[in-house]
Amino acid sequence: MKRIFLLAFLTLSTLLVNADTLTLKSGHPDSYIVKKGDTLWDISAFFLDDPWHWPKLWGANPQIANPHLIYPGDRLTLVFIDGEPRLVLKQHIKKGPEGRISDKGGPIPAIDLALIQPYLVQNRIVDPEWVEGLPMILAGESPSRHHVVNDVVYINANLPVGEKLAIYQEGREFLDRETSDILGQEIILTASGRVIESGEISKVELLSSLRESKAGFRVAPVEDEALMSAYFMPKAAPETVPANVIAIEKDIREVGKLDIVYLDKGEQDNIETGHVFAIYRDGEQIVINGDGLPVPTLDRNAYENLKAKISDDDVYTMPDIYHGKLMVFKVFEKTSMAIIVANEHPVRVDDKLITPKSTDLRGE
């Protein structure tokens, strides 16, 4: 797949605007010629303080009803329709040396698909009981404990010859931070295979290998979900659905721009691909000590820590701190995956997510 670069949200904005209002960037161009490697986010960043609003910048223009049909060489011109900024398209027609119209390449995507493609294909969050009911690899024809492409493995199920299978490694189990209810089981695609011999113990030949597979890995039919489209329109997440970061894909403490995280909300909460959340960290609690002076968390003694937990007197909670934005690109029943598209501070597990506000333009 061709590498297409995703640029970060650009420049600090000190303007406070309504979330539904397009604010043009100071010094924006009047027109732009689309270049190979651009994304819709890139182009919008030349014009807007908050580039994730690009659907509205182009949405009222019938010439760009489908912005995925913008090609390198096309000229976009900024105009105003009913007082609102819009981009209009002058299509690019390139002729070859003999006067024939030549191919100008594929349409530009919303974001750099290379950043999320592995997760569109490899990672799923499913019901743990469903995983437990799947057949598994028992062993392989080779004596090795690890199996790769072209190896034959044995599955404890009678499977039809020719069926294509996905092989998954079990990952983390995710819990609701408030209730401890199970949100889902992470499973990670390790290989694909095809049944070559059916029986009480079926034989499966591995056709591709993303990583080594071994005994105990689960096997499931290949589903269309693993091939879902990567095209989506960014839009503000619903105000009634606050969420939290429950895990980081890399399983490390902090991440930043273009990293992948898991959210504790999914289809049952009306979360959709393209939903944009603002990321916030809880504000620090400041305790007033016996001398009447404020004490930050790191400097508190045992008594002051206890006071912060049980008393409202002389304890002040600072405002939540804005850390950035993320966009959902894959949704499961109770969870979803998102890419961090802008960050002012590192993002951690338990950071809270709300619909973007006008004050979230800092650090874009």
mmCIF file of N, CA and C in Angstrom, residues 81-137:
data_model
loop_
_atom_site.group_PDB
_atom_site.id
_atom_site.type_symbol
_atom_site.label_atom_id
_atom_site.label_comp_id
_atom_site.label_asym_id
_atom_site.label_seq_id
_atom_site.Cartn_x
_atom_site.Cartn_y
_atom_site.Cartn_z
ATOM 1 N N ILE A 81 -19.890 30.846 0.751
ATOM 2 C CA ILE A 81 -21.278 30.551 0.379
ATOM 3 C C ILE A 81 -22.135 30.849 1.590
ATOM 4 N N ASP A 82 -23.055 31.805 1.450
ATOM 5 C CA ASP A 82 -23.892 32.245 2.578
ATOM 6 C C ASP A 82 -23.037 32.622 3.786
ATOM 7 N N GLY A 83 -21.909 33.245 3.510
ATOM 8 C CA GLY A 83 -21.043 33.719 4.580
ATOM 9 C C GLY A 83 -20.120 32.675 5.180
ATOM 10 N N GLU A 84 -20.229 31.429 4.725
ATOM 11 C CA GLU A 84 -19.408 30.348 5.265
ATOM 12 C C GLU A 84 -18.304 29.972 4.278
ATOM 13 N N PRO A 85 -17.069 29.734 4.762
ATOM 14 C CA PRO A 85 -15.986 29.347 3.845
ATOM 15 C C PRO A 85 -16.209 27.966 3.266
ATOM 16 N N ARG A 86 -15.955 27.810 1.974
ATOM 17 C CA ARG A 86 -16.103 26.521 1.298
ATOM 18 C C ARG A 86 -14.990 26.391 0.255
ATOM 19 N N LEU A 87 -14.634 25.163 -0.047
ATOM 20 C CA LEU A 87 -13.674 24.886 -1.105
ATOM 21 C C LEU A 87 -14.414 24.391 -2.337
ATOM 22 N N VAL A 88 -14.077 24.954 -3.501
ATOM 23 C CA VAL A 88 -14.634 24.490 -4.762
ATOM 24 C C VAL A 88 -13.507 23.886 -5.581
ATOM 25 N N LEU A 89 -13.881 22.997 -6.451
ATOM 26 C CA LEU A 89 -12.901 22.175 -7.151
ATOM 27 C C LEU A 89 -12.845 22.517 -8.631
ATOM 28 N N LYS A 90 -11.635 22.708 -9.131
ATOM 29 C CA LYS A 90 -11.393 22.767 -10.565
ATOM 30 C C LYS A 90 -10.622 21.513 -10.922
ATOM 31 N N GLN A 91 -11.289 20.614 -11.636
ATOM 32 C CA GLN A 91 -10.685 19.322 -11.903
ATOM 33 C C GLN A 91 -9.458 19.446 -12.793
ATOM 34 N N HIS A 92 -8.499 18.573 -12.484
ATOM 35 C CA HIS A 92 -7.234 18.564 -13.212
ATOM 36 C C HIS A 92 -7.332 17.594 -14.394
ATOM 37 N N ILE A 93 -7.005 18.059 -15.583
ATOM 38 C CA ILE A 93 -6.974 17.194 -16.764
ATOM 39 C C ILE A 93 -5.567 17.228 -17.318
ATOM 40 N N LYS A 94 -4.890 16.132 -17.199
ATOM 41 C CA LYS A 94 -3.497 16.046 -17.627
ATOM 42 C C LYS A 94 -3.407 15.215 -18.895
ATOM 43 N N LYS A 95 -2.751 15.749 -19.914
ATOM 44 C CA LYS A 95 -2.636 15.030 -21.176
ATOM 45 C C LYS A 95 -1.220 14.524 -21.374
ATOM 46 N N GLY A 96 -1.146 13.345 -21.966
ATOM 47 C CA GLY A 96 0.151 12.757 -22.279
ATOM 48 C C GLY A 96 0.736 13.376 -23.532
ATOM 49 N N PRO A 97 1.903 12.908 -23.952
ATOM 50 C CA PRO A 97 2.591 13.502 -25.110
ATOM 51 C C PRO A 97 1.799 13.389 -26.405
ATOM 52 N N GLU A 98 0.873 12.442 -26.497
ATOM 53 C CA GLU A 98 0.088 12.271 -27.714
ATOM 54 C C GLU A 98 -1.303 12.882 -27.583
ATOM 55 N N GLY A 99 -1.511 13.683 -26.532
ATOM 56 C CA GLY A 99 -2.799 14.363 -26.384
ATOM 57 C C GLY A 99 -3.828 13.545 -25.627
ATOM 58 N N ARG A 100 -3.493 12.339 -25.206
ATOM 59 C CA ARG A 100 -4.456 11.519 -24.473
ATOM 60 C C ARG A 100 -4.460 11.925 -23.007
ATOM 61 N N ILE A 101 -5.619 11.795 -22.370
ATOM 62 C CA ILE A 101 -5.707 12.080 -20.935
ATOM 63 C C ILE A 101 -4.989 10.965 -20.190
ATOM 64 N N SER A 102 -4.040 11.339 -19.345
ATOM 65 C CA SER A 102 -3.250 10.337 -18.644
ATOM 66 C C SER A 102 -3.765 10.117 -17.230
ATOM 67 N N ASP A 103 -3.413 8.985 -16.649
ATOM 68 C CA ASP A 103 -3.837 8.631 -15.307
ATOM 69 C C ASP A 103 -3.179 9.561 -14.300
ATOM 70 N N LYS A 104 -3.956 10.105 -13.370
ATOM 71 C CA LYS A 104 -3.392 10.988 -12.348
ATOM 72 C C LYS A 104 -3.325 10.304 -10.996
ATOM 73 N N GLY A 105 -3.444 9.001 -10.959
ATOM 74 C CA GLY A 105 -3.329 8.266 -9.705
ATOM 75 C C GLY A 105 -4.649 8.188 -8.978
ATOM 76 N N GLY A 106 -4.637 7.518 -7.825
ATOM 77 C CA GLY A 106 -5.859 7.326 -7.062
ATOM 78 C C GLY A 106 -6.250 8.558 -6.270
ATOM 79 N N PRO A 107 -7.512 8.600 -5.800
ATOM 80 C CA PRO A 107 -7.977 9.727 -4.991
ATOM 81 C C PRO A 107 -7.271 9.747 -3.638
ATOM 82 N N ILE A 108 -7.161 10.945 -3.049
ATOM 83 C CA ILE A 108 -6.479 11.048 -1.762
ATOM 84 C C ILE A 108 -7.418 10.607 -0.644
ATOM 85 N N PRO A 109 -6.881 9.997 0.423
ATOM 86 C CA PRO A 109 -7.720 9.505 1.521
ATOM 87 C C PRO A 109 -7.879 10.553 2.615
ATOM 88 N N ALA A 110 -8.685 10.216 3.633
ATOM 89 C CA ALA A 110 -8.894 11.126 4.752
ATOM 90 C C ALA A 110 -7.646 11.247 5.604
ATOM 91 N N ILE A 111 -7.033 10.119 5.939
ATOM 92 C CA ILE A 111 -5.822 10.109 6.740
ATOM 93 C C ILE A 111 -4.859 9.099 6.147
ATOM 94 N N ASP A 112 -3.680 9.031 6.706
ATOM 95 C CA ASP A 112 -2.667 8.080 6.271
ATOM 96 C C ASP A 112 -3.121 6.668 6.636
ATOM 97 N N LEU A 113 -3.577 5.925 5.650
ATOM 98 C CA LEU A 113 -4.109 4.592 5.919
ATOM 99 C C LEU A 113 -3.046 3.645 6.461
ATOM 100 N N ALA A 114 -1.794 3.897 6.146
ATOM 101 C CA ALA A 114 -0.730 3.019 6.625
ATOM 102 C C ALA A 114 -0.634 3.038 8.145
ATOM 103 N N LEU A 115 -1.098 4.125 8.778
ATOM 104 C CA LEU A 115 -1.013 4.226 10.226
ATOM 105 C C LEU A 115 -1.981 3.296 10.933
ATOM 106 N N ILE A 116 -3.128 3.031 10.311
ATOM 107 C CA ILE A 116 -4.161 2.238 10.990
ATOM 108 C C ILE A 116 -4.430 0.897 10.335
ATOM 109 N N GLN A 117 -3.886 0.670 9.124
ATOM 110 C CA GLN A 117 -4.183 -0.565 8.405
ATOM 111 C C GLN A 117 -3.902 -1.830 9.228
ATOM 112 N N PRO A 118 -2.762 -1.920 9.940
ATOM 113 C CA PRO A 118 -2.525 -3.140 10.719
ATOM 114 C C PRO A 118 -3.618 -3.410 11.745
ATOM 115 N N TYR A 119 -4.187 -2.336 12.324
ATOM 116 C CA TYR A 119 -5.197 -2.513 13.366
ATOM 117 C C TYR A 119 -6.565 -2.790 12.777
ATOM 118 N N LEU A 120 -6.824 -2.285 11.564
ATOM 119 C CA LEU A 120 -8.070 -2.629 10.882
ATOM 120 C C LEU A 120 -8.127 -4.122 10.615
ATOM 121 N N VAL A 121 -6.985 -4.706 10.333
ATOM 122 C CA VAL A 121 -6.933 -6.119 9.956
ATOM 123 C C VAL A 121 -6.684 -7.029 11.150
ATOM 124 N N GLN A 122 -5.805 -6.637 12.063
ATOM 125 C CA GLN A 122 -5.283 -7.588 13.034
ATOM 126 C C GLN A 122 -6.003 -7.633 14.372
ATOM 127 N N ASN A 123 -6.444 -6.503 14.901
ATOM 128 C CA ASN A 123 -6.963 -6.468 16.265
ATOM 129 C C ASN A 123 -8.481 -6.489 16.307
ATOM 130 N N ARG A 124 -9.039 -7.280 17.230
ATOM 131 C CA ARG A 124 -10.474 -7.312 17.467
ATOM 132 C C ARG A 124 -10.719 -7.386 18.971
ATOM 133 N N ILE A 125 -11.878 -6.881 19.394
ATOM 134 C CA ILE A 125 -12.322 -7.031 20.777
ATOM 135 C C ILE A 125 -13.642 -7.809 20.728
ATOM 136 N N VAL A 126 -13.686 -8.962 21.382
ATOM 137 C CA VAL A 126 -14.835 -9.858 21.263
ATOM 138 C C VAL A 126 -15.269 -10.336 22.649
ATOM 139 N N ASP A 127 -16.399 -11.046 22.692
ATOM 140 C CA ASP A 127 -16.898 -11.631 23.932
ATOM 141 C C ASP A 127 -15.977 -12.779 24.349
ATOM 142 N N PRO A 128 -15.484 -12.788 25.594
ATOM 143 C CA PRO A 128 -14.596 -13.869 26.030
ATOM 144 C C PRO A 128 -15.205 -15.258 25.871
ATOM 145 N N GLU A 129 -16.513 -15.374 26.051
ATOM 146 C CA GLU A 129 -17.157 -16.682 25.898
ATOM 147 C C GLU A 129 -17.093 -17.161 24.453
ATOM 148 N N TRP A 130 -17.159 -16.221 23.523
ATOM 149 C CA TRP A 130 -17.038 -16.583 22.108
ATOM 150 C C TRP A 130 -15.653 -17.150 21.828
ATOM 151 N N VAL A 131 -14.633 -16.521 22.403
ATOM 152 C CA VAL A 131 -13.260 -16.988 22.203
ATOM 153 C C VAL A 131 -13.102 -18.402 22.762
ATOM 154 N N GLU A 132 -13.649 -18.647 23.953
ATOM 155 C CA GLU A 132 -13.512 -19.949 24.592
ATOM 156 C C GLU A 132 -14.158 -21.060 23.773
ATOM 157 N N GLY A 133 -15.148 -20.715 22.970
ATOM 158 C CA GLY A 133 -15.840 -21.721 22.168
ATOM 159 C C GLY A 133 -15.176 -22.008 20.830
ATOM 160 N N LEU A 134 -14.105 -21.279 20.493
ATOM 161 C CA LEU A 134 -13.446 -21.484 19.204
ATOM 162 C C LEU A 134 -12.521 -22.702 19.238
ATOM 163 N N PRO A 135 -12.355 -23.385 18.087
ATOM 164 C CA PRO A 135 -11.332 -24.430 17.993
ATOM 165 C C PRO A 135 -9.946 -23.823 18.199
ATOM 166 N N MET A 136 -8.968 -24.687 18.461
ATOM 167 C CA MET A 136 -7.621 -24.191 18.691
ATOM 168 C C MET A 136 -6.577 -25.065 18.002
ATOM 169 N N ILE A 137 -5.387 -24.505 17.859
ATOM 170 C CA ILE A 137 -4.251 -25.271 17.357
ATOM 171 C C ILE A 137 -3.789 -26.224 18.455
#
